[in-house]
XYZ file of C-alpha atoms in Angstrom:
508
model
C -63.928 27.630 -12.538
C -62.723 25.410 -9.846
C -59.111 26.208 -8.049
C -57.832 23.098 -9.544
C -58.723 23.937 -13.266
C -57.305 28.044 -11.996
C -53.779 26.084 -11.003
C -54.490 23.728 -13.896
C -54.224 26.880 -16.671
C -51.546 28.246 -14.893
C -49.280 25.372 -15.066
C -50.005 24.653 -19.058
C -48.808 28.681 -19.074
C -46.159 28.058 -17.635
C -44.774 24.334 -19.275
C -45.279 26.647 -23.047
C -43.076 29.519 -21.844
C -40.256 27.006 -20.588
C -40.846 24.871 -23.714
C -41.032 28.280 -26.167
C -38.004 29.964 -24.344
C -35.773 26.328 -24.480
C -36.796 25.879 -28.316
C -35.837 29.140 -29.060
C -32.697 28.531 -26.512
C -31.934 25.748 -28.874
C -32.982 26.851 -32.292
C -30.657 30.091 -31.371
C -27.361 27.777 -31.055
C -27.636 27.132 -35.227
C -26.948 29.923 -37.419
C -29.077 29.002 -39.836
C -31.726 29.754 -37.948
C -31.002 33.150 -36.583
C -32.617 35.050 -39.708
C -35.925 33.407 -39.152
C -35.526 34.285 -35.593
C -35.108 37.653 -36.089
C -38.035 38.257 -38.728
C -40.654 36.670 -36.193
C -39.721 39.183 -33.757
C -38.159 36.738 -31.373
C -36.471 39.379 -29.445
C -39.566 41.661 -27.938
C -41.159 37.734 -26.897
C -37.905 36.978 -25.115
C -37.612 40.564 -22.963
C -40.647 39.852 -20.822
C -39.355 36.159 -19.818
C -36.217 37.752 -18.227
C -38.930 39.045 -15.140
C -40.345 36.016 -15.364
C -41.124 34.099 -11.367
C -40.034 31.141 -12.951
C -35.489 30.931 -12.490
C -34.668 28.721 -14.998
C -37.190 30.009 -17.463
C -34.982 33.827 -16.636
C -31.686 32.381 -17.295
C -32.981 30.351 -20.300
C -34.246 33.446 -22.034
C -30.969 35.238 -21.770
C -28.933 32.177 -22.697
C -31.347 32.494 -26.176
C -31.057 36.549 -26.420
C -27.106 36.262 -25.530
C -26.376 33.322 -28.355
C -29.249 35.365 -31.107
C -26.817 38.799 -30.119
C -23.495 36.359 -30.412
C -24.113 35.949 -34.354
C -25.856 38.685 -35.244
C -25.059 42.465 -35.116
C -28.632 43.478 -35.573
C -30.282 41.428 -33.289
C -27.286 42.783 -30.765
C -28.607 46.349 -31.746
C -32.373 45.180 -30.852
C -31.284 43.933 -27.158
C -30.721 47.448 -27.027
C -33.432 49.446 -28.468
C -35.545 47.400 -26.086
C -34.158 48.120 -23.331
C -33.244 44.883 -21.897
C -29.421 45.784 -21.085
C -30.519 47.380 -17.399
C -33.067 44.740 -16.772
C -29.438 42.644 -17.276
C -27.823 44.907 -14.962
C -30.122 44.972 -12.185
C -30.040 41.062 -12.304
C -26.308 40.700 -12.115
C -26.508 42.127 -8.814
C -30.089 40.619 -7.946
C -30.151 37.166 -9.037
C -28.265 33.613 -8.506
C -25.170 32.354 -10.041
C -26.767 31.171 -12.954
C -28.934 34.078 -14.443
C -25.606 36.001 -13.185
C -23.411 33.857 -16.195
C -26.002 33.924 -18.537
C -26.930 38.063 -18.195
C -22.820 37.885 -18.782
C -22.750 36.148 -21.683
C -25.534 38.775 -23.260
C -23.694 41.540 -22.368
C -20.610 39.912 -23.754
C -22.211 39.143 -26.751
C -23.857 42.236 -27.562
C -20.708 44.166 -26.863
C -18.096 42.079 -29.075
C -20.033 43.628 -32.438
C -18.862 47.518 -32.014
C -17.362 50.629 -29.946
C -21.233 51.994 -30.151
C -22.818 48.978 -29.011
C -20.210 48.547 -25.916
C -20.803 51.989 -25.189
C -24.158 51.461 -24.826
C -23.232 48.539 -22.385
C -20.889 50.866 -20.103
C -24.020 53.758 -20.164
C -26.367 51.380 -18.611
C -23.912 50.758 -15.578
C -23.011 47.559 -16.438
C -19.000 47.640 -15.560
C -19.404 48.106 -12.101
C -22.037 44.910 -11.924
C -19.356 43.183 -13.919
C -16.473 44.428 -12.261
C -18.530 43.218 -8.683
C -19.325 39.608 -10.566
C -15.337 39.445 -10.623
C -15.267 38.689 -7.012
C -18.135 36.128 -6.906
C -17.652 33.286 -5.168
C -18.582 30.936 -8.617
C -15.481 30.753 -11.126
C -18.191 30.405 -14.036
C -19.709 33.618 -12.555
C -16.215 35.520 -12.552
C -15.221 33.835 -16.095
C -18.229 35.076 -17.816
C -17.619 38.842 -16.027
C -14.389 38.496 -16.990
C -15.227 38.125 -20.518
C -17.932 40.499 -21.251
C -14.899 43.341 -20.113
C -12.652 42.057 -22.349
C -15.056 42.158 -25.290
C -15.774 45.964 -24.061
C -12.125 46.623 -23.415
C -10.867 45.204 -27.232
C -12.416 48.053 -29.108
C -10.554 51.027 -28.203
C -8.155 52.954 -25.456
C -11.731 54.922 -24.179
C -13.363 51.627 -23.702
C -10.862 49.887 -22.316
C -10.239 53.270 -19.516
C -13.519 52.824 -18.865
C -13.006 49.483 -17.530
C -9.880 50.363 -15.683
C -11.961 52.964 -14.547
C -14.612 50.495 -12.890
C -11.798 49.139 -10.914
C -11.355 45.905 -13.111
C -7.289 45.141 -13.579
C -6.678 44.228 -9.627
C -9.659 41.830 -9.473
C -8.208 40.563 -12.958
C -5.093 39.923 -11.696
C -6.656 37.837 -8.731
C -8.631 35.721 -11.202
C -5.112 34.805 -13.134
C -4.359 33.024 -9.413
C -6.921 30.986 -9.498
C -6.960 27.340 -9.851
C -9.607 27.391 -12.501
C -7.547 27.133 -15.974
C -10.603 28.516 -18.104
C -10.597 31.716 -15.371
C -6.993 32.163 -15.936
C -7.172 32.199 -19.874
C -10.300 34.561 -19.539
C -8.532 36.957 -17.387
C -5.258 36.977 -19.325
C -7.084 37.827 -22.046
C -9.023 40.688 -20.647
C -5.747 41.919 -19.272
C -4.450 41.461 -22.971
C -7.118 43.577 -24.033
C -6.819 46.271 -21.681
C -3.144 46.525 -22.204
C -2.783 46.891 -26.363
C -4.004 50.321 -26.168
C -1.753 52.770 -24.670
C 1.513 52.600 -22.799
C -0.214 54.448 -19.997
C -3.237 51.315 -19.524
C -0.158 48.556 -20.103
C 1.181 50.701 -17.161
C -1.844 49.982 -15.231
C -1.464 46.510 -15.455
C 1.950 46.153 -14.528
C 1.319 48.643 -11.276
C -1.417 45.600 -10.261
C 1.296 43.126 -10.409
C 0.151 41.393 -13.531
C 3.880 40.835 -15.018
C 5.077 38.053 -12.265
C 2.295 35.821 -12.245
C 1.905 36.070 -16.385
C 5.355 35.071 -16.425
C 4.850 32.078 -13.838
C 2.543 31.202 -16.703
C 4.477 30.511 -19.627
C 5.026 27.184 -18.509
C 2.031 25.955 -17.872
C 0.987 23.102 -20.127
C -2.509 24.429 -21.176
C -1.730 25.915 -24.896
C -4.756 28.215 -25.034
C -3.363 29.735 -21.592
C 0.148 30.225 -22.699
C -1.393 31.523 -25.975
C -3.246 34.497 -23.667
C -0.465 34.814 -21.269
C 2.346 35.254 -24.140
C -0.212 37.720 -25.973
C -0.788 39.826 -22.462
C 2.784 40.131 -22.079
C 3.612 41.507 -25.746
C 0.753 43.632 -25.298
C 2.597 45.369 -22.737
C 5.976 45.285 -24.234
C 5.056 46.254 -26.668
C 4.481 50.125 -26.233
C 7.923 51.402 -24.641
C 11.713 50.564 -23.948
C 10.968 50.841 -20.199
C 7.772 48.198 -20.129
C 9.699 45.778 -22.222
C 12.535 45.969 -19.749
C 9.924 45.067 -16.778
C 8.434 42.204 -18.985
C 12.454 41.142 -19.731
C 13.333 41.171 -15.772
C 10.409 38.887 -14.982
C 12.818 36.580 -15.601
C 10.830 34.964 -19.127
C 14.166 34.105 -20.844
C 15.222 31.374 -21.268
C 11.539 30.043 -20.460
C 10.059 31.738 -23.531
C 12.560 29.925 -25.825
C 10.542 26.776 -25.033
C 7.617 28.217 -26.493
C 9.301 28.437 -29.775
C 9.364 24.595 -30.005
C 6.184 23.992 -28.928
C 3.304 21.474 -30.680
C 0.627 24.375 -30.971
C 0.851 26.497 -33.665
C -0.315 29.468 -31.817
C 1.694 29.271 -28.878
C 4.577 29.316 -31.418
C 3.644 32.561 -33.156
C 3.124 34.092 -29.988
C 6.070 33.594 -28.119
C 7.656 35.147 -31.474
C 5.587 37.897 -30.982
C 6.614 38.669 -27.314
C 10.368 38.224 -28.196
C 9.836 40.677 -31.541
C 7.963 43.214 -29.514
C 11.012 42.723 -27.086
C 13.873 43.260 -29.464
C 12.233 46.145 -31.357
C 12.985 48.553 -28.802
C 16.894 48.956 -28.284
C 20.005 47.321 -29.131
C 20.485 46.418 -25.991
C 16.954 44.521 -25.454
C 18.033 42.728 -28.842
C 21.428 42.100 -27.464
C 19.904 40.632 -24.473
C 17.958 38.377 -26.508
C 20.990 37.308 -28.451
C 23.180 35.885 -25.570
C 19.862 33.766 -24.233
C 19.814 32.326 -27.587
C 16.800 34.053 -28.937
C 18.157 34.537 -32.572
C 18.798 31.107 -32.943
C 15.171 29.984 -31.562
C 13.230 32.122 -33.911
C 15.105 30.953 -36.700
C 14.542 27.463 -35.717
C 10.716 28.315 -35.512
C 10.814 30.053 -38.557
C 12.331 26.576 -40.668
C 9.980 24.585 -39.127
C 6.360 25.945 -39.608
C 4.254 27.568 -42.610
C 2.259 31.074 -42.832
C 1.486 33.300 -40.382
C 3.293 31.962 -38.019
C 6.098 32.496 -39.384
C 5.350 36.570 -39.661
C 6.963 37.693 -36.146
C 9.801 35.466 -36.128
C 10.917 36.891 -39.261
C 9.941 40.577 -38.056
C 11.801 39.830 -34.722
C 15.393 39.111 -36.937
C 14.926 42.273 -39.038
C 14.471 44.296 -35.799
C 17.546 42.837 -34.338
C 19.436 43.180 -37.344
C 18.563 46.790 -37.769
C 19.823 47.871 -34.451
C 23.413 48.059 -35.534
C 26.194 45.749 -37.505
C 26.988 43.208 -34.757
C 23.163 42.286 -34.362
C 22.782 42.228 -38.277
C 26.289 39.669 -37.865
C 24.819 37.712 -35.422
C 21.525 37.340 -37.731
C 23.780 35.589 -40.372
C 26.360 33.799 -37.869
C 23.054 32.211 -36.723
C 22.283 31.142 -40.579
C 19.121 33.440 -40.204
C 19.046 34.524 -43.594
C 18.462 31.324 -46.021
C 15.289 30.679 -43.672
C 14.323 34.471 -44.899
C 15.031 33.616 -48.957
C 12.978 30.235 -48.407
C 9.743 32.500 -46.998
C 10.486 34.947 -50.144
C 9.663 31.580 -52.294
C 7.481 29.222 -50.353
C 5.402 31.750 -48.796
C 1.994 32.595 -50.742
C 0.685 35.530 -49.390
C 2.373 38.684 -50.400
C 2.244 40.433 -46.552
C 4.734 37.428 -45.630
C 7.128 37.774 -48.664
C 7.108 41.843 -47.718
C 8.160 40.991 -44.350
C 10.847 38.634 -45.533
C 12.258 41.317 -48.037
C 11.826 43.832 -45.381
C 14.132 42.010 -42.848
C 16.856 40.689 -45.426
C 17.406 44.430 -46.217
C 17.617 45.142 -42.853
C 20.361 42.323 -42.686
C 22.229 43.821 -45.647
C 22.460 47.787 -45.106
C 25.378 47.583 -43.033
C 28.393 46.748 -44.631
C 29.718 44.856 -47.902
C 30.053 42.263 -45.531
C 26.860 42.270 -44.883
C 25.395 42.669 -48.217
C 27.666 40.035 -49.951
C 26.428 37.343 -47.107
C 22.738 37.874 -48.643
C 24.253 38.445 -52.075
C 25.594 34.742 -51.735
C 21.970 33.250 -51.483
C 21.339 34.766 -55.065
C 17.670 36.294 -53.406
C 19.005 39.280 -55.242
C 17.249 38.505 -58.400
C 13.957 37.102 -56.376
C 13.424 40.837 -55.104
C 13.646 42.184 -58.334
C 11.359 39.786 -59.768
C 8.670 40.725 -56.873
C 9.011 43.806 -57.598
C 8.581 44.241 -61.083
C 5.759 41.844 -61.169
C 2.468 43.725 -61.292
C 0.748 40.968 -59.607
C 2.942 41.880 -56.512
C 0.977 43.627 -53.836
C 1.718 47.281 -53.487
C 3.081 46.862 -49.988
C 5.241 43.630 -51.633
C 6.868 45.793 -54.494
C 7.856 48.703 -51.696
C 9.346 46.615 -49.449
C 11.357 44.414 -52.468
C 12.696 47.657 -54.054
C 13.335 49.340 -50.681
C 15.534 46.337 -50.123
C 17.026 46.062 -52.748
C 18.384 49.590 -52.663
C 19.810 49.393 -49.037
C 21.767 45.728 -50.277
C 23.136 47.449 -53.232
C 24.123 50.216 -51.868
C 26.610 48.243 -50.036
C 27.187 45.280 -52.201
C 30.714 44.650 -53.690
C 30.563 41.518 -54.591
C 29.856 41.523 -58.179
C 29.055 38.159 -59.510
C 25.947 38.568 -57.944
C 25.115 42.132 -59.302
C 26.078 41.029 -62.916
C 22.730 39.386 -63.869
C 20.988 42.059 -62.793
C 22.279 44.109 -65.009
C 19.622 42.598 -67.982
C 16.608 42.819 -66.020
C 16.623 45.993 -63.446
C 14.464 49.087 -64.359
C 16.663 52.643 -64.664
C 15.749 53.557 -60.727
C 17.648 49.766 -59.751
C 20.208 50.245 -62.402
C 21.790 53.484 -60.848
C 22.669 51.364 -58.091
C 24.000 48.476 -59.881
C 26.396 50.596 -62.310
C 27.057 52.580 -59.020
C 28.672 49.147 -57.326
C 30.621 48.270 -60.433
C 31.925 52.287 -60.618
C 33.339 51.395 -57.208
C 34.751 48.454 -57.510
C 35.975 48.372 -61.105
C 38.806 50.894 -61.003
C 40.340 48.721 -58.057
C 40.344 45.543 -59.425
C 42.058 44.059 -62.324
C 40.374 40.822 -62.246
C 36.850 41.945 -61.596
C 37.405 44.608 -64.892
C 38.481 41.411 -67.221
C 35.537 39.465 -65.999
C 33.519 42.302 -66.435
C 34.412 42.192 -69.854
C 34.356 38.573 -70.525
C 31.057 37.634 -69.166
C 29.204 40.619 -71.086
C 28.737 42.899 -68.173
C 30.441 45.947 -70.300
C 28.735 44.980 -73.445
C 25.681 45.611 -71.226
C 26.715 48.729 -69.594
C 26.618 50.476 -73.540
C 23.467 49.466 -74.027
C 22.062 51.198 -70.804
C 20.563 54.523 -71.922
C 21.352 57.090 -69.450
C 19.854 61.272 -69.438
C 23.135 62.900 -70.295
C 24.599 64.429 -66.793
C 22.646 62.164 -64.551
C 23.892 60.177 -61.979
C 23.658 56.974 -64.079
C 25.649 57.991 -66.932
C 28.410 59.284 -64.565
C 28.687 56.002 -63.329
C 28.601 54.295 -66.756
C 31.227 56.714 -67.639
C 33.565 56.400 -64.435
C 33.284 52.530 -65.984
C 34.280 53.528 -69.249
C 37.287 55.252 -68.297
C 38.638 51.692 -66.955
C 39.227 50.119 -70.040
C 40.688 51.674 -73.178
C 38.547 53.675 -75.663
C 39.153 50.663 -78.072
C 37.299 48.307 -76.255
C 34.963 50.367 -74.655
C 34.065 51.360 -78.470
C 33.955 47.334 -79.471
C 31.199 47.049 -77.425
C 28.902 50.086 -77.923
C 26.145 49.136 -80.089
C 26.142 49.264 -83.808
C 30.407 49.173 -83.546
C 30.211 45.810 -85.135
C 27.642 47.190 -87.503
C 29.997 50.270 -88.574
C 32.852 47.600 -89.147
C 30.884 45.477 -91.316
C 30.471 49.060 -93.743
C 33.830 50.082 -93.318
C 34.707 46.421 -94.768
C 32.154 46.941 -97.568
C 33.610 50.767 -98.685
C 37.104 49.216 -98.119
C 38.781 49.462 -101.378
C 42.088 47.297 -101.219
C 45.153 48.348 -102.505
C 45.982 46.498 -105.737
């Protein structure tokens, strides 16, 4: 054989591994496709390519094993059992700027699918390749590093140390400096990640610096970057008082308020979630956010969006009004709580309507005050719907009758308790009677309405354990009226009258 037919064979070799490892490359991208993929055994053809002289038939091999791993846990399991994560590793170090993004993206996508199969990613060594890839000259190079940690860090606090470990959150915080907007998002995230976990790995986030140049962030026009940027910051907020009081004296309010009005859904939801994760801590954090207006904001938000993202806006204003009476005041001086009784009825999912419940009762524990100003909205009879419905999630009828209980407790204002009174199981009634025992002996007026619109006529018909709580209260009512009437409306009176008339024998 001559040495042109020799070069000949060897270039036909190598035009059907570029055109086998760019049709898989391709036929990878479609989901569809991945089952097929994986029955042919696509994976053990693909691990010799990645030593293969040719560059660009390397990097195209990995882009193929990186997008089969992406959508499929299985195939992410077999990049492991063949041992292709340290051929990966050694590359990252080894090879250009190209295979480097592409070995990321495998790692990344191999390591999104569990703790075990991340594990297996930080036992081959690859976090301090990574972690080195972070200070790469190429953004792409950094973005895809940047990623694959984050995907490792998300599972869980050992994970996530493990990264710290590997000296990641400094080189992170460099990355949210650069220019490159899809670097920044990447590296918020990450830092996002890293933070969720424990107060002590949000603490080494904020020792890098992280805090100022998030907050220099909020601003920024790109929504997916103020989405990541809001979502880093409430990660770290949200663990203690003292790393919500660093994330407060970055100076984001007023700023974040602008998020609350913004087009994007997402950056909505999230600024909510920053302030709530704020507020939750102290009354003076929630104070804080009062005076800048934050109350008022949220509620806004809350009015003028659907779903989810309405869920920490109205978790924020139950927060704030739990914290004391003057927070709960400020809640309804702000008109916070019709916003809450239109979620109870507009909202479909039941984790929504719980939080609504959840955060009205908060509003309502305080005082009679208090309680009458939810009272007023008549959402008194909505909770006891939800939670007597048996199509009511569990979490849904806790939250409705925990509500209910910490309004009533404290609710004078008896028009709104009266209807009630037909509907409400024996562990709501106690608290209902127990109202009208209060109020009833001080109050002429309230006693002849009482009687006029049925309420007594009610309270007889209640059947209460004889010394229990209830019938004390039904008998503290009682003693308001005389035994006459009291008697005129126990059932069967009218009954016993009708017999009397019919044994009556007149006087001739």
């Amino acid at each position: 054989m001559s040495q042109r037919q020799v070069l000949q064979v060897f270039e036909q070799y190598q035009r059907a591994r570029t055109h086998f490892v760019q049709a898989v490359a391709e036929l990878s991208a479609r989901p569809q496709n991945i089952g097929t993929l994986r029955d042919a055994g696509v994976i053990s053809l693909l691990r010799p390519l990645l030593l293969d002289v040719v560059p660009t038939i390397q990097q195209t091999a990995a882009l193929a094993l990186g997008r089969l791993a992406y959508f499929n846990d299985d195939l992410a399991e077999a990049v492991v059992k063949e041992d292709i994560l340290p051929q990966l590793v050694c590359s990252l170090s080894e090879q250009n700027r190209f295979y480097k993004k592409a070995a990321a993206f495998v790692l990344r996508a191999v390591g999104k699918h569990s703790p075990q199969l991340a594990q297996a990613i930080v036992e081959c060594g690859a976090l301090e390749a990574l972690v080195i890839c972070l200070e790469d000259f190429d953004p792409g190079v950094k973005e895809g590093a940047a990623w694959a940690l984050g995907y490792i860090a998300r599972h869980n606090s050992e994970l996530s140390q493990a990264v710290v470990d590997a000296g990641a959150v400094p080189l992170l915080v460099l990355c949210i400096q650069e220019p490159e907007i899809a670097l920044k998002r990447i590296a918020a995230s990450t830092l996002s990640d890293i933070s969720k976990h424990s107060p002590e790995l949000a603490q080494t986030v904020v020792d890098a610096g992280a805090i100022a140049y998030l907050a220099q962030m909020i601003l920024n026009p790109d929504a997916k970057l103020k989405c990541q940027v809001l979502s880093a910051l409430s990660q770290i907020a949200k663990h203690s008082v003292d790393l919500a009081e660093l994330v407060v004296e970055a100076e984001i309010f007023p700023v974040v308020l602008t998020c609350m009005k913004d087009s994007d859904e997402y950056v909505k939801k999230n600024g909510a979630t920053l302030i709530r994760e704020i507020a939750k801590h102290s009354p003076e954090l929630s104070q804080f956010i009062v005076n800048a207006g934050g109350v008022a904001a949220v509620i806004d938000c809350i009015g003028s969006c659907k779903g989810t993202v309405r869920l920490p806006g109205i978790m924020m204003l139950g927060y704030v009004a739990a914290h004391s009476e003057n927070l709960s005041m400020a809640v309804i001086v702000s008109k916070g709580i019709p916003p809450l009784c239109t979620c109870l009825l507009e909202e479909h999912e039941d984790h929504i309507k719980a939080a609504a419940a959840w955060a009205l009762g908060q509003i309502g524990r305080h005082t009679p005050e208090h309680a009458r100003a939810v009272a007023e909205t008549n959402v008194l009879g909505t909770l006891l719907s939800m939670y007597m419905d048996i199509r009511s999630s569990e979490d849904l009828q806790l939250k409705a009758k925990r509500a209910l209980k910490n309004i009533l407790q404290k609710c004078t204002y008896l028009p709104a308790l009266e209807p009630l009174l037909h509907d409400a199981p024996p562990n709501i009634m106690k608290h209902i009677v127990g109202q009208f025992s209060k109020v009833l002996p001080h109050d002429s007026k309230a006693r002849r309405l009482f009687v006029t619109s049925g309420g007594l006529k009610k309270v007889q018909e209640i059947k209460a354990e004889p010394g229990s709580l209830l019938q004390e209260y039904i008998n503290t009512i009682n003693n308001c009226y005389p035994e006459e009437v009291v008697r005129y409306y126990s059932p069967g009176y009218s009954e016993m009258l009708l017999e009397r008339v019919e044994n009556y024998q007149p006087v001739l």
